[in-house]
Amino acid sequence: MTMLKWTAFVGLMFSVFLLAACTLPEYVELYNNSSSDISVRFGAGRDARQFELRSKEVARIGPVVFGRGEVVIVRGSTPHTYRPKYSGSRYWTYVGFGPFKSMRVRLQYEENGSVLVLPRDAEFPISPSVEQPPDYPLREAMPSVFQ
């Protein structure tokens, strides 16, 4: 009976390892399509990523857990809070190969404060008239205090 328990335990641990190894890391590329430099905080707590992003530049953020938490963008002295949502497979791209493979979604911050999601085959910058999935373009979720 002990050997059976040991075999079951090893099988369970192998399954957990296999599932963890198959989970692809998620990255976000954020393009600042406004005329101003912005400060960005992606996530919260110890997992937060905070950086400055100049006008017309792209930042790669990750790995992240997309769709959880919030993004705070400060333009001038005004903070704006967004809650990104999964946008559907049409907007996610697989990059890399083998064990280096990851998923990427690309967002674009606009002059009017909205955030667009790019279709996987589009390049920065996109026109605001490009079709967006439900919940996009992102608009400010609620007033926030940038910390």
PDB file of C-alpha atoms in Angstrom:
ATOM      1  CA  MET A   1       0.000   0.000   0.000  1.00  0.00           C
ATOM      2  CA  THR A   2       2.858   2.401   0.741  1.00  0.00           C
ATOM      3  CA  MET A   3       4.289   1.927  -2.748  1.00  0.00           C
ATOM      4  CA  LEU A   4       0.873   2.764  -4.241  1.00  0.00           C
ATOM      5  CA  LYS A   5       0.689   5.992  -2.218  1.00  0.00           C
ATOM      6  CA  TRP A   6       4.230   6.923  -3.248  1.00  0.00           C
ATOM      7  CA  THR A   7       3.432   6.296  -6.926  1.00  0.00           C
ATOM      8  CA  ALA A   8       0.264   8.381  -6.669  1.00  0.00           C
ATOM      9  CA  PHE A   9       2.200  11.211  -4.992  1.00  0.00           C
ATOM     10  CA  VAL A  10       4.925  11.200  -7.670  1.00  0.00           C
ATOM     11  CA  GLY A  11       2.265  11.154 -10.403  1.00  0.00           C
ATOM     12  CA  LEU A  12       0.454  14.090  -8.809  1.00  0.00           C
ATOM     13  CA  MET A  13       3.660  16.121  -8.480  1.00  0.00           C
ATOM     14  CA  PHE A  14       4.565  15.386 -12.103  1.00  0.00           C
ATOM     15  CA  SER A  15       1.111  16.573 -13.213  1.00  0.00           C
ATOM     16  CA  VAL A  16       1.442  19.810 -11.221  1.00  0.00           C
ATOM     17  CA  PHE A  17       4.913  20.415 -12.684  1.00  0.00           C
ATOM     18  CA  LEU A  18       3.655  19.739 -16.199  1.00  0.00           C
ATOM     19  CA  LEU A  19       0.715  22.143 -15.830  1.00  0.00           C
ATOM     20  CA  ALA A  20       2.940  24.868 -14.388  1.00  0.00           C
ATOM     21  CA  ALA A  21       5.418  24.438 -17.231  1.00  0.00           C
ATOM     22  CA  CYS A  22       2.629  24.809 -19.802  1.00  0.00           C
ATOM     23  CA  THR A  23       1.415  28.148 -18.450  1.00  0.00           C
ATOM     24  CA  LEU A  24       2.735  30.855 -20.737  1.00  0.00           C
ATOM     25  CA  PRO A  25       3.906  34.151 -19.258  1.00  0.00           C
ATOM     26  CA  GLU A  26       1.914  37.208 -20.323  1.00  0.00           C
ATOM     27  CA  TYR A  27       3.474  40.483 -21.423  1.00  0.00           C
ATOM     28  CA  VAL A  28       1.952  43.844 -22.249  1.00  0.00           C
ATOM     29  CA  GLU A  29       3.357  46.355 -24.701  1.00  0.00           C
ATOM     30  CA  LEU A  30       2.089  49.877 -24.030  1.00  0.00           C
ATOM     31  CA  TYR A  31       2.498  52.610 -26.646  1.00  0.00           C
ATOM     32  CA  ASN A  32       2.150  56.255 -25.587  1.00  0.00           C
ATOM     33  CA  ASN A  33       0.309  57.885 -28.504  1.00  0.00           C
ATOM     34  CA  SER A  34      -0.192  61.157 -26.616  1.00  0.00           C
ATOM     35  CA  SER A  35       1.876  64.310 -26.931  1.00  0.00           C
ATOM     36  CA  SER A  36       2.973  64.123 -23.263  1.00  0.00           C
ATOM     37  CA  ASP A  37       5.263  61.888 -21.250  1.00  0.00           C
ATOM     38  CA  ILE A  38       3.359  59.677 -18.795  1.00  0.00           C
ATOM     39  CA  SER A  39       4.066  57.767 -15.592  1.00  0.00           C
ATOM     40  CA  VAL A  40       2.653  54.256 -15.466  1.00  0.00           C
ATOM     41  CA  ARG A  41       2.054  51.863 -12.590  1.00  0.00           C
ATOM     42  CA  PHE A  42       0.962  48.411 -13.718  1.00  0.00           C
ATOM     43  CA  GLY A  43      -0.313  46.113 -10.960  1.00  0.00           C
ATOM     44  CA  ALA A  44      -0.264  46.593  -7.218  1.00  0.00           C
ATOM     45  CA  GLY A  45       1.809  45.745  -4.175  1.00  0.00           C
ATOM     46  CA  ARG A  46       5.167  44.083  -4.554  1.00  0.00           C
ATOM     47  CA  ASP A  47       4.277  42.906  -8.078  1.00  0.00           C
ATOM     48  CA  ALA A  48       3.737  46.479  -9.309  1.00  0.00           C
ATOM     49  CA  ARG A  49       5.816  47.756 -12.205  1.00  0.00           C
ATOM     50  CA  GLN A  50       6.324  51.513 -12.287  1.00  0.00           C
ATOM     51  CA  PHE A  51       8.049  53.457 -15.070  1.00  0.00           C
ATOM     52  CA  GLU A  52       8.067  56.601 -17.185  1.00  0.00           C
ATOM     53  CA  LEU A  53       7.024  56.442 -20.830  1.00  0.00           C
ATOM     54  CA  ARG A  54       7.870  59.212 -23.276  1.00  0.00           C
ATOM     55  CA  SER A  55       5.559  60.359 -26.010  1.00  0.00           C
ATOM     56  CA  LYS A  56       5.561  57.998 -29.043  1.00  0.00           C
ATOM     57  CA  GLU A  57       7.554  55.282 -27.235  1.00  0.00           C
ATOM     58  CA  VAL A  58       6.726  51.672 -26.341  1.00  0.00           C
ATOM     59  CA  ALA A  59       7.311  49.879 -23.030  1.00  0.00           C
ATOM     60  CA  ARG A  60       7.245  46.102 -22.542  1.00  0.00           C
ATOM     61  CA  ILE A  61       5.791  45.140 -19.177  1.00  0.00           C
ATOM     62  CA  GLY A  62       5.910  41.669 -17.771  1.00  0.00           C
ATOM     63  CA  PRO A  63       5.542  39.032 -16.939  1.00  0.00           C
ATOM     64  CA  VAL A  64       2.160  40.128 -15.607  1.00  0.00           C
ATOM     65  CA  VAL A  65      -1.199  38.606 -14.824  1.00  0.00           C
ATOM     66  CA  PHE A  66      -3.313  40.504 -17.326  1.00  0.00           C
ATOM     67  CA  GLY A  67      -6.892  41.298 -16.439  1.00  0.00           C
ATOM     68  CA  ARG A  68      -6.322  41.470 -12.698  1.00  0.00           C
ATOM     69  CA  GLY A  69      -5.684  44.645 -10.815  1.00  0.00           C
ATOM     70  CA  GLU A  70      -5.393  48.060 -12.302  1.00  0.00           C
ATOM     71  CA  VAL A  71      -3.203  50.352 -14.328  1.00  0.00           C
ATOM     72  CA  VAL A  72      -2.615  53.925 -13.172  1.00  0.00           C
ATOM     73  CA  ILE A  73      -1.431  56.421 -15.780  1.00  0.00           C
ATOM     74  CA  VAL A  74      -0.377  59.889 -14.678  1.00  0.00           C
ATOM     75  CA  ARG A  75      -0.283  62.614 -17.301  1.00  0.00           C
ATOM     76  CA  GLY A  76       0.820  65.957 -15.938  1.00  0.00           C
ATOM     77  CA  SER A  77      -0.310  65.732 -12.335  1.00  0.00           C
ATOM     78  CA  THR A  78      -3.605  63.929 -12.985  1.00  0.00           C
ATOM     79  CA  PRO A  79      -3.798  60.181 -12.259  1.00  0.00           C
ATOM     80  CA  HIS A  80      -6.193  57.985 -14.247  1.00  0.00           C
ATOM     81  CA  THR A  81      -7.057  54.428 -13.203  1.00  0.00           C
ATOM     82  CA  TYR A  82      -7.939  51.671 -15.686  1.00  0.00           C
ATOM     83  CA  ARG A  83      -8.958  48.054 -15.202  1.00  0.00           C
ATOM     84  CA  PRO A  84      -7.826  46.109 -18.270  1.00  0.00           C
ATOM     85  CA  LYS A  85      -9.905  43.142 -19.374  1.00  0.00           C
ATOM     86  CA  TYR A  86      -9.117  40.124 -21.516  1.00  0.00           C
ATOM     87  CA  SER A  87      -9.835  41.147 -25.061  1.00  0.00           C
ATOM     88  CA  GLY A  88     -10.192  37.803 -26.828  1.00  0.00           C
ATOM     89  CA  SER A  89      -7.768  35.685 -28.829  1.00  0.00           C
ATOM     90  CA  ARG A  90      -7.850  38.039 -31.821  1.00  0.00           C
ATOM     91  CA  TYR A  91      -5.785  40.500 -29.791  1.00  0.00           C
ATOM     92  CA  TRP A  92      -3.179  38.157 -28.266  1.00  0.00           C
ATOM     93  CA  THR A  93       0.019  37.125 -30.031  1.00  0.00           C
ATOM     94  CA  TYR A  94       2.311  34.212 -29.232  1.00  0.00           C
ATOM     95  CA  VAL A  95       5.963  35.229 -29.387  1.00  0.00           C
ATOM     96  CA  GLY A  96       9.144  33.194 -29.011  1.00  0.00           C
ATOM     97  CA  PHE A  97       9.478  29.432 -29.275  1.00  0.00           C
ATOM     98  CA  GLY A  98       9.632  26.349 -27.070  1.00  0.00           C
ATOM     99  CA  PRO A  99      10.333  27.132 -23.417  1.00  0.00           C
ATOM    100  CA  PHE A 100      10.810  30.818 -24.335  1.00  0.00           C
ATOM    101  CA  LYS A 101       7.291  31.202 -25.726  1.00  0.00           C
ATOM    102  CA  SER A 102       5.023  33.856 -24.199  1.00  0.00           C
ATOM    103  CA  MET A 103       1.746  35.657 -24.870  1.00  0.00           C
ATOM    104  CA  ARG A 104       1.614  39.359 -25.667  1.00  0.00           C
ATOM    105  CA  VAL A 105      -1.149  41.942 -25.816  1.00  0.00           C
ATOM    106  CA  ARG A 106      -0.496  45.439 -27.106  1.00  0.00           C
ATOM    107  CA  LEU A 107      -2.205  48.555 -25.757  1.00  0.00           C
ATOM    108  CA  GLN A 108      -2.118  52.144 -26.954  1.00  0.00           C
ATOM    109  CA  TYR A 109      -2.667  55.178 -24.704  1.00  0.00           C
ATOM    110  CA  GLU A 110      -4.450  57.996 -26.547  1.00  0.00           C
ATOM    111  CA  GLU A 111      -4.397  61.793 -26.227  1.00  0.00           C
ATOM    112  CA  ASN A 112      -7.972  61.769 -24.874  1.00  0.00           C
ATOM    113  CA  GLY A 113      -7.010  59.335 -22.073  1.00  0.00           C
ATOM    114  CA  SER A 114      -8.556  56.217 -23.608  1.00  0.00           C
ATOM    115  CA  VAL A 115      -6.613  52.966 -24.022  1.00  0.00           C
ATOM    116  CA  LEU A 116      -6.989  50.918 -27.218  1.00  0.00           C
ATOM    117  CA  VAL A 117      -6.067  47.277 -27.743  1.00  0.00           C
ATOM    118  CA  LEU A 118      -4.342  46.362 -31.006  1.00  0.00           C
ATOM    119  CA  PRO A 119      -5.391  43.417 -33.154  1.00  0.00           C
ATOM    120  CA  ARG A 120      -2.514  40.925 -33.297  1.00  0.00           C
ATOM    121  CA  ASP A 121      -1.568  41.834 -36.881  1.00  0.00           C
ATOM    122  CA  ALA A 122      -1.557  45.644 -36.344  1.00  0.00           C
ATOM    123  CA  GLU A 123       1.452  47.878 -35.720  1.00  0.00           C
ATOM    124  CA  PHE A 124       1.733  50.944 -33.482  1.00  0.00           C
ATOM    125  CA  PRO A 125       0.112  53.435 -33.760  1.00  0.00           C
ATOM    126  CA  ILE A 126      -3.396  52.398 -34.761  1.00  0.00           C
ATOM    127  CA  SER A 127      -6.279  54.685 -35.606  1.00  0.00           C
ATOM    128  CA  PRO A 128      -8.956  55.101 -32.911  1.00  0.00           C
ATOM    129  CA  SER A 129     -11.438  53.952 -35.568  1.00  0.00           C
ATOM    130  CA  VAL A 130      -9.988  50.389 -35.553  1.00  0.00           C
ATOM    131  CA  GLU A 131     -12.618  47.947 -34.314  1.00  0.00           C
ATOM    132  CA  GLN A 132     -12.326  47.267 -30.580  1.00  0.00           C
ATOM    133  CA  PRO A 133     -13.626  44.328 -28.531  1.00  0.00           C
ATOM    134  CA  PRO A 134     -16.279  44.778 -25.831  1.00  0.00           C
ATOM    135  CA  ASP A 135     -14.984  46.864 -22.879  1.00  0.00           C
ATOM    136  CA  TYR A 136     -12.515  48.693 -25.165  1.00  0.00           C
ATOM    137  CA  PRO A 137     -11.367  51.354 -25.565  1.00  0.00           C
ATOM    138  CA  LEU A 138     -10.662  51.457 -21.853  1.00  0.00           C
ATOM    139  CA  ARG A 139     -11.869  54.568 -20.088  1.00  0.00           C
ATOM    140  CA  GLU A 140     -10.917  55.705 -16.619  1.00  0.00           C
ATOM    141  CA  ALA A 141     -12.459  53.347 -14.050  1.00  0.00           C
ATOM    142  CA  MET A 142     -12.498  55.752 -11.125  1.00  0.00           C
ATOM    143  CA  PRO A 143     -10.444  58.593  -9.694  1.00  0.00           C
ATOM    144  CA  SER A 144      -7.253  57.354  -8.093  1.00  0.00           C
ATOM    145  CA  VAL A 145      -4.326  58.638  -6.100  1.00  0.00           C
ATOM    146  CA  PHE A 146      -0.972  57.719  -7.629  1.00  0.00           C
ATOM    147  CA  GLN A 147       1.193  56.210  -4.903  1.00  0.00           C
TER     148      GLN A 147
END
